[in-house]
mmCIF file of C-alpha atoms and ligand atoms in Angstrom:
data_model
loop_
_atom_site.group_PDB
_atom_site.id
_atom_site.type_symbol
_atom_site.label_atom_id
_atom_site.label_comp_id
_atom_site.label_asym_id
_atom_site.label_seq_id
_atom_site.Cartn_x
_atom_site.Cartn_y
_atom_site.Cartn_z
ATOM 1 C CA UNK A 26 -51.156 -57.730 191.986
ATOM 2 C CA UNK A 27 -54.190 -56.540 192.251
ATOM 3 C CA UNK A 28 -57.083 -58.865 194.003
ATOM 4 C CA UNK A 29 -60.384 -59.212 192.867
ATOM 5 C CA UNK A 30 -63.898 -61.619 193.398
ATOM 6 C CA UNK A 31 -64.389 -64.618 191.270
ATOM 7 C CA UNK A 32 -68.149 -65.806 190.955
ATOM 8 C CA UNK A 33 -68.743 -69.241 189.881
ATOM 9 C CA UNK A 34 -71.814 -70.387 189.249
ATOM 10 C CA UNK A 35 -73.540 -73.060 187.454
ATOM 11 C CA UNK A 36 -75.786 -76.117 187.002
ATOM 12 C CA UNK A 37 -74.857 -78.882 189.782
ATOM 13 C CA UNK A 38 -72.317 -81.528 189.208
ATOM 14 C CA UNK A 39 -70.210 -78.983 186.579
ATOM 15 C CA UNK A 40 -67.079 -79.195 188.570
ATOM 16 C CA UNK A 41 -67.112 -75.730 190.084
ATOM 17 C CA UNK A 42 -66.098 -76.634 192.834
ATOM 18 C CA UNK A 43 -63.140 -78.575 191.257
ATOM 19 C CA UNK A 44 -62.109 -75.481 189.184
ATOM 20 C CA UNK A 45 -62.886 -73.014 192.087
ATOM 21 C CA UNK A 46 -60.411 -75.257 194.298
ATOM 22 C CA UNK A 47 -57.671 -74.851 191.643
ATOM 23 C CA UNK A 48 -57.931 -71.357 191.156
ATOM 24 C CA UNK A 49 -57.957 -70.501 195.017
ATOM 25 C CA UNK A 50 -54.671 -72.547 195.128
ATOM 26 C CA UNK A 51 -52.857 -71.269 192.249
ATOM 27 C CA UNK A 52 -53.670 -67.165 193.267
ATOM 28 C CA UNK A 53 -53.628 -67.730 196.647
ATOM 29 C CA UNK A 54 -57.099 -66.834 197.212
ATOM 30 C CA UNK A 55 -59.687 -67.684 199.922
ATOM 31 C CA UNK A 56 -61.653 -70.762 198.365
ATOM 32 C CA UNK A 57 -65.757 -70.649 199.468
ATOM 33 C CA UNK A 58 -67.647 -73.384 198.768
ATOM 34 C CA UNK A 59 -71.785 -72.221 199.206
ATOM 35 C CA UNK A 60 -72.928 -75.325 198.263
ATOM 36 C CA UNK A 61 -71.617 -76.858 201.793
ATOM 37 C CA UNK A 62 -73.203 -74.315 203.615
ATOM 38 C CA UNK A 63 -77.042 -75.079 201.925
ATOM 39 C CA UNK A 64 -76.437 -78.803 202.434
ATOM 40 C CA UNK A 65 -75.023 -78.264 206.019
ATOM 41 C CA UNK A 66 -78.358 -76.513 207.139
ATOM 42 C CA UNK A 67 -80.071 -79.444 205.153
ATOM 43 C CA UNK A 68 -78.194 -82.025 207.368
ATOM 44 C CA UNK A 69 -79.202 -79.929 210.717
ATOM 45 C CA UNK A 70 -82.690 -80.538 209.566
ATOM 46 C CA UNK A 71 -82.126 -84.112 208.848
ATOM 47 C CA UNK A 72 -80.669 -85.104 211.612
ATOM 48 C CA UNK A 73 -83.396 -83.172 213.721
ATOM 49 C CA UNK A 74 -86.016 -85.043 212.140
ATOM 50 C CA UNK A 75 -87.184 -81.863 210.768
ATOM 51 C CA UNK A 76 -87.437 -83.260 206.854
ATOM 52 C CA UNK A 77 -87.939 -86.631 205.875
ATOM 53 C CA UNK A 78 -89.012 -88.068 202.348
ATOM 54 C CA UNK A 79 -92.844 -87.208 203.338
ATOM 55 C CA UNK A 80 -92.331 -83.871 205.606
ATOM 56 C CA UNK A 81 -90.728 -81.175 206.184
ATOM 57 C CA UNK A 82 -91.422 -77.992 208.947
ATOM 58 C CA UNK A 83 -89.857 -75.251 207.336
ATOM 59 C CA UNK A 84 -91.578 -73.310 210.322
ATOM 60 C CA UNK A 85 -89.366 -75.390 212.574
ATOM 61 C CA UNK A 86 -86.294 -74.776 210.186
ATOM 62 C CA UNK A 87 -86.605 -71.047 210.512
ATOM 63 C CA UNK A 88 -86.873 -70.912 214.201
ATOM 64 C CA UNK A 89 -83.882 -73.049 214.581
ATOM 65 C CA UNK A 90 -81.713 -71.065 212.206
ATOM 66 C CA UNK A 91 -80.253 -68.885 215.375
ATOM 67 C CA UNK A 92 -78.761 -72.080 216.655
ATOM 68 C CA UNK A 93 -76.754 -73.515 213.765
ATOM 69 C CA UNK A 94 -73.663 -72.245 213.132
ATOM 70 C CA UNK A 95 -71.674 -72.981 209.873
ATOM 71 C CA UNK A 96 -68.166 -72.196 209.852
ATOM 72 C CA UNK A 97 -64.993 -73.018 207.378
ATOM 73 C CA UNK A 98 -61.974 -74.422 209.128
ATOM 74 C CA UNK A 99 -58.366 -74.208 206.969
ATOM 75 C CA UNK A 100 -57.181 -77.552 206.172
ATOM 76 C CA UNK A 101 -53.673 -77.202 205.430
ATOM 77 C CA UNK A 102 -53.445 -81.024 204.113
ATOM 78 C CA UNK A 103 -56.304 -80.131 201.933
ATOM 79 C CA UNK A 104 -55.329 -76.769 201.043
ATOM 80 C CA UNK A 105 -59.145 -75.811 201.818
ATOM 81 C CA UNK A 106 -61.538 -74.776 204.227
ATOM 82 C CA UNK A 107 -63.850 -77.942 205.604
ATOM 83 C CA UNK A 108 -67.063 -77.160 206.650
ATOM 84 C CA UNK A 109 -67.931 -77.368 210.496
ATOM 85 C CA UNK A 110 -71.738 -77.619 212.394
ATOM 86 C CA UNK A 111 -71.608 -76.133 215.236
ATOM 87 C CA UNK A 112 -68.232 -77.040 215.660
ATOM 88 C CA UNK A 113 -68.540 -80.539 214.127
ATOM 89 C CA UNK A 114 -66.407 -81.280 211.151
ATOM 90 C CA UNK A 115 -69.504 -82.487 208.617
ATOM 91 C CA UNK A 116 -67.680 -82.823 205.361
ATOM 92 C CA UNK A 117 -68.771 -86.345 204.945
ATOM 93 C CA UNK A 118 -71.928 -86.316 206.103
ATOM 94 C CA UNK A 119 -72.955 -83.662 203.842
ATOM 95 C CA UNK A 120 -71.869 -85.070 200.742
ATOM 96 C CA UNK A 121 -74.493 -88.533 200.699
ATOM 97 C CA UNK A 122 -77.185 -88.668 198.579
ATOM 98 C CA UNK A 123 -80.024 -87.711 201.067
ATOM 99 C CA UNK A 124 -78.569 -84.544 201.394
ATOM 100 C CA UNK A 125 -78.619 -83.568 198.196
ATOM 101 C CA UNK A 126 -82.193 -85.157 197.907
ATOM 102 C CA UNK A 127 -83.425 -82.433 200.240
ATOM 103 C CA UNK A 128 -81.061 -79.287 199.962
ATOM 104 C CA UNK A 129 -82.838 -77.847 197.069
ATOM 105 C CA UNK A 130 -85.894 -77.388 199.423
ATOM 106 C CA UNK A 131 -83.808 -76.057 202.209
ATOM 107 C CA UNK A 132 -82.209 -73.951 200.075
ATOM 108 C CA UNK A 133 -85.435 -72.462 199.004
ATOM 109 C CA UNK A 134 -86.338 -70.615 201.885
ATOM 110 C CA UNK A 135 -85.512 -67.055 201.884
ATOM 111 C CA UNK A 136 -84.448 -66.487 205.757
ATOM 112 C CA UNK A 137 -82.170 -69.804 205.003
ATOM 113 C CA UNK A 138 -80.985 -67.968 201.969
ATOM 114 C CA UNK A 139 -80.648 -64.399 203.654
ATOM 115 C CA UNK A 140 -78.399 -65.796 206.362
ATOM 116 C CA UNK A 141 -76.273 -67.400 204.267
ATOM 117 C CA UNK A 142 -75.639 -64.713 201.915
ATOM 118 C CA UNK A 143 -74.720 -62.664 204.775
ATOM 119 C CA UNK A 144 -72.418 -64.587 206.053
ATOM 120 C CA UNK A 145 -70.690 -65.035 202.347
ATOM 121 C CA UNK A 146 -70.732 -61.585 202.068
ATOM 122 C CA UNK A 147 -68.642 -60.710 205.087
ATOM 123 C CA UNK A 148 -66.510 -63.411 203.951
ATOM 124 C CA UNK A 149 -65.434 -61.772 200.543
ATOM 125 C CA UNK A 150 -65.485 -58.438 201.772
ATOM 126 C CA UNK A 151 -61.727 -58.055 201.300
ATOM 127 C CA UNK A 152 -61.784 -59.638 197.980
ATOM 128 C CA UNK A 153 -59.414 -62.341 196.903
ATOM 129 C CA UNK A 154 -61.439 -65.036 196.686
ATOM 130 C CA UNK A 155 -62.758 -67.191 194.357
ATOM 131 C CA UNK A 156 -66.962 -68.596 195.813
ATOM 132 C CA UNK A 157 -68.692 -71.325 193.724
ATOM 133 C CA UNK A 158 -72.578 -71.216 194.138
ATOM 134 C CA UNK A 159 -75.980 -70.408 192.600
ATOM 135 C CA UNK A 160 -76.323 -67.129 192.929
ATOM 136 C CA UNK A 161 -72.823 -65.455 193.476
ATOM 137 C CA UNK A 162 -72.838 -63.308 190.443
ATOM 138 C CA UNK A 163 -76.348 -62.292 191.023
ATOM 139 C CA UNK A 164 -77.032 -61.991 194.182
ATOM 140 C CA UNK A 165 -73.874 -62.451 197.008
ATOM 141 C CA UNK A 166 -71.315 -60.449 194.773
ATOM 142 C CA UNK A 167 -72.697 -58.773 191.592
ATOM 143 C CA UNK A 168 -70.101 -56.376 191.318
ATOM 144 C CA UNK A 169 -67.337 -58.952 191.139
ATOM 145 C CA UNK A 170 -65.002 -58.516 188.590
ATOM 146 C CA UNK A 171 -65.413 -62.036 187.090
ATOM 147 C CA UNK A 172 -67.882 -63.918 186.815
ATOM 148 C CA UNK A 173 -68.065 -67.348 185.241
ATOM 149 C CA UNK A 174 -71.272 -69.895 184.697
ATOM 150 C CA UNK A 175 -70.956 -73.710 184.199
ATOM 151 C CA UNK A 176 -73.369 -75.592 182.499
ATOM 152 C CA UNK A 177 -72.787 -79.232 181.359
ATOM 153 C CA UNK A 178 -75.698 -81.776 180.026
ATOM 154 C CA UNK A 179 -77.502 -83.732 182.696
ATOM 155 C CA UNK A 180 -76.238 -86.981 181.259
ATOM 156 C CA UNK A 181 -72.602 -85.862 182.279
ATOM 157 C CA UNK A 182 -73.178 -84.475 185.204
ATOM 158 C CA UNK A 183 -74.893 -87.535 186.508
ATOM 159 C CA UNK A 184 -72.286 -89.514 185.407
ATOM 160 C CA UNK A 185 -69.573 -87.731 187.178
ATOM 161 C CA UNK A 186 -71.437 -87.298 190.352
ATOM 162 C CA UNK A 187 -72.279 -91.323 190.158
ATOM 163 C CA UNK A 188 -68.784 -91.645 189.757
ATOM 164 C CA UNK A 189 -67.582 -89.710 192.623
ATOM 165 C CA UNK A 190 -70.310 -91.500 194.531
ATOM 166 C CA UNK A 191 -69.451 -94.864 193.944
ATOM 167 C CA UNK A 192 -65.472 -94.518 194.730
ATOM 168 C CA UNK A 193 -66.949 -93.292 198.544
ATOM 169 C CA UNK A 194 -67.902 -96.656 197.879
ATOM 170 C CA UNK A 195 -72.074 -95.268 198.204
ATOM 171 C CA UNK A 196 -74.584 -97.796 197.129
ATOM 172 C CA UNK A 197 -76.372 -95.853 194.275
ATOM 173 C CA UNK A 198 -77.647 -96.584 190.568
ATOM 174 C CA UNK A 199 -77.022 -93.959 187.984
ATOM 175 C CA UNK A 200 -80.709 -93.639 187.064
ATOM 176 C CA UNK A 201 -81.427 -91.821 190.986
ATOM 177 C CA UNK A 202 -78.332 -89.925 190.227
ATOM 178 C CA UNK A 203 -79.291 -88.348 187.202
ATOM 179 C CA UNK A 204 -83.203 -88.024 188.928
ATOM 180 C CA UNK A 205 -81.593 -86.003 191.489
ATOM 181 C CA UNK A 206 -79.727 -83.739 188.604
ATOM 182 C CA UNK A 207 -82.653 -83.379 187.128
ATOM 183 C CA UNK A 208 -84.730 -82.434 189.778
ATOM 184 C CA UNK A 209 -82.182 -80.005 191.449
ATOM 185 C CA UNK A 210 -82.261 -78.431 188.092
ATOM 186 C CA UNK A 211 -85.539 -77.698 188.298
ATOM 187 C CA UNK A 212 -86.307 -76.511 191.608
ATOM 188 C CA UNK A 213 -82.633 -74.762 191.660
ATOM 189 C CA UNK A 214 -84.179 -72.672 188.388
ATOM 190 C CA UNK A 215 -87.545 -72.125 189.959
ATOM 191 C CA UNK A 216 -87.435 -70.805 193.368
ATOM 192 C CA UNK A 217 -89.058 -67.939 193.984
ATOM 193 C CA UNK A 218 -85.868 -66.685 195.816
ATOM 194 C CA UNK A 219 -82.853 -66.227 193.814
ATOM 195 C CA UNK A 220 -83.301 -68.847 191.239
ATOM 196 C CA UNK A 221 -80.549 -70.064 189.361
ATOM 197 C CA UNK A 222 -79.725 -67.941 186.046
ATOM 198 C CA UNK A 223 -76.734 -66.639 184.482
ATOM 199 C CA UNK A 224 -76.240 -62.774 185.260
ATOM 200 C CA UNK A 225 -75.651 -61.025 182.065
ATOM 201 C CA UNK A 226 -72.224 -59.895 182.786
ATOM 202 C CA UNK A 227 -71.402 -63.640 182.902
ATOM 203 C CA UNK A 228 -68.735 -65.756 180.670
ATOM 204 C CA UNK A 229 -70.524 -69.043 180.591
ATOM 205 C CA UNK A 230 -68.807 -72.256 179.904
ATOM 206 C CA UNK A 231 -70.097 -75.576 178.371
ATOM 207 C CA UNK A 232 -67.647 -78.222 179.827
ATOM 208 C CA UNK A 233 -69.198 -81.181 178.415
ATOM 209 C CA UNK A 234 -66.498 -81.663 176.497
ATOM 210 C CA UNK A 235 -63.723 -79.955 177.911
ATOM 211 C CA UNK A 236 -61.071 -81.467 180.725
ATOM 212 C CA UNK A 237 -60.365 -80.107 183.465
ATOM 213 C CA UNK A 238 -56.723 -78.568 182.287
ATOM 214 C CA UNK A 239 -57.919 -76.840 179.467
ATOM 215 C CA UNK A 240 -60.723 -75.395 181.564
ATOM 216 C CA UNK A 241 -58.667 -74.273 184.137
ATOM 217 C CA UNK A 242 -55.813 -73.098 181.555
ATOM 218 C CA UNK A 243 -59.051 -71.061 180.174
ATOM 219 C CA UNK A 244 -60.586 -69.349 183.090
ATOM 220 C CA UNK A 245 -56.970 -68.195 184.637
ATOM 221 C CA UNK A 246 -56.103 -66.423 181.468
ATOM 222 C CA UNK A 247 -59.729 -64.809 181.893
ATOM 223 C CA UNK A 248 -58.535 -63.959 185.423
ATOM 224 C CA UNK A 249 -55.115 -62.310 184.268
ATOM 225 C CA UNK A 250 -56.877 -60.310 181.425
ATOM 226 C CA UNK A 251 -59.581 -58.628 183.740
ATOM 227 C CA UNK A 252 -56.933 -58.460 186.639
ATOM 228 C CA UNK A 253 -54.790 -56.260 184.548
ATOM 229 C CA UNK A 254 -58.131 -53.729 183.794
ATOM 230 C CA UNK A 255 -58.860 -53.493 187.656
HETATM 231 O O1 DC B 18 -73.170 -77.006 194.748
HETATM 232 P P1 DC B 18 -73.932 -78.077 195.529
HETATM 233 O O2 DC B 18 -74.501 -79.173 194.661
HETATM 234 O O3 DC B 18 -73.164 -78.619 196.668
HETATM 235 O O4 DC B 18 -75.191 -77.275 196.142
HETATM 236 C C1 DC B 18 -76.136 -77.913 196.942
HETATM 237 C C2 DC B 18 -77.494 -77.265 196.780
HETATM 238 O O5 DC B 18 -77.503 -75.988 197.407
HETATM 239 C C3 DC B 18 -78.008 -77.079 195.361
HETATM 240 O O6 DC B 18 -79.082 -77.942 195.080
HETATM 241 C C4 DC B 18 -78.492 -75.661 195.302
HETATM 242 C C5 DC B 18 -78.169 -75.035 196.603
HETATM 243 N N1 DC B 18 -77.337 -73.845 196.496
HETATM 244 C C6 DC B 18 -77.974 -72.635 196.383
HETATM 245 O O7 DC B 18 -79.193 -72.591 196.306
HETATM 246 N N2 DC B 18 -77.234 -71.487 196.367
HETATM 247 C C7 DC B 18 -75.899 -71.528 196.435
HETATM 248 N N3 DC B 18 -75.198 -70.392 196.420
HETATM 249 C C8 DC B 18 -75.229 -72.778 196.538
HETATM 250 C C9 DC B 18 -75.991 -73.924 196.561
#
């Protein structure tokens, strides 16, 4: 059968990377997860004290960029690739709150941006895989064959991330949970560089109210109807 690129990309907190997981699995395709890579460059500055609630030397950022290297290791328990810092399994780490407090700015500079894209790029460059992002229909792969955007109302989304967050057992309230949704959503849709918006060629999908079978029964049959046109 033939293989093809599937774009997924979307508001955060939509369960992309849920549905993007699922898919991989059930073609057999390379799973990417971009996100991981933004909020693993966002822990490197962290945890070299180069942002902080009331700073943040992007010049420092920049110049470091040469020295941290992002890489997906397989996890055949997981059925995924985990994301490694220079060589440092960071899957945790990257998932707390603070991250994703400052990985919007991170991920607003364009030499953060331009390496990263690269680096996706070469990844799908044999096709059969399925990336979940910002900017994968526009800007890594806009000639992939599929390309889907989630949206879901902030309210939800918070919800479900809160969730998430609380069985790691993370000390949060919803009402910084859904501030954080909000304000991602607002500096993800204005950056200068690559903002988030749906490429015209995209099938978007509301999944406020949708689970996640009849989501994923939904996007696979898009799959199988495009990969019979290819
Ligand atoms: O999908 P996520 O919530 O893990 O993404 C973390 C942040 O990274 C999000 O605020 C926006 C940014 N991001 C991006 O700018 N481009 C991508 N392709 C993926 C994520």
């Amino acid at each position: 059968m033939k293989k093809i690129t599937v774009a997924i990309d979307g508001f955060s907190s939509t369960g992309k990377s849920t549905l993007a997981k699922q898919l991989a699995k059930e073609l057999e395709y390379v799973y990417v997860d971009t996100g991981a890579m933004y909020r693993a460059v966002a822990y490197y500055a962290m945890q070299n004290q180069l942002i902080g609630s009331d700073f943040f030397d992007k010049i420092a950022l920049i110049q470091a960029l040469p020295k941290i290297q992002l890489e997906f290791k397989f996890n055949a328990d997981l059925g995924f690739g985990e994301m490694y810092l220079n060589d440092e399994n960071v899957e945790k780490q990257i998932r707390t709150i603070e991250v994703s407090n400052f990985v919007s700015k991170v991920a607003e500079i364009s030499e953060v941006r331009s390496k990263l894209v690269e680096q996706q790029q070469e990844m799908g460059k044999n096709k059969a895989i399925v990336m979940d992002g910002r900017d994968i229909g526009t800007v890594v792969f806009p000639d992939a064959e599929l390309k889907i955007f989630m949206t879901a109302s902030a309210e939800t989304r918070a919800q479900r991330r809160f969730d998430e967050l609380q069985q790691k057992g993370d000390d949060v309230s919803y009402e910084d949970v859904l501030k954080n949704v909000v304000e991602r959503d607002y500096i993800d849709t204005h950056r200068a560089d690559s903002p988030l918006v749906i490429a015209d060629d995209a099938i978007e999908i509301d999944n406020s109210y949708l689970n996640r079978e009849e989501q994923f029964a939904a996007v696979l049959e898009l799959i199988n109807d495009v990969v019979k046109t290819v």
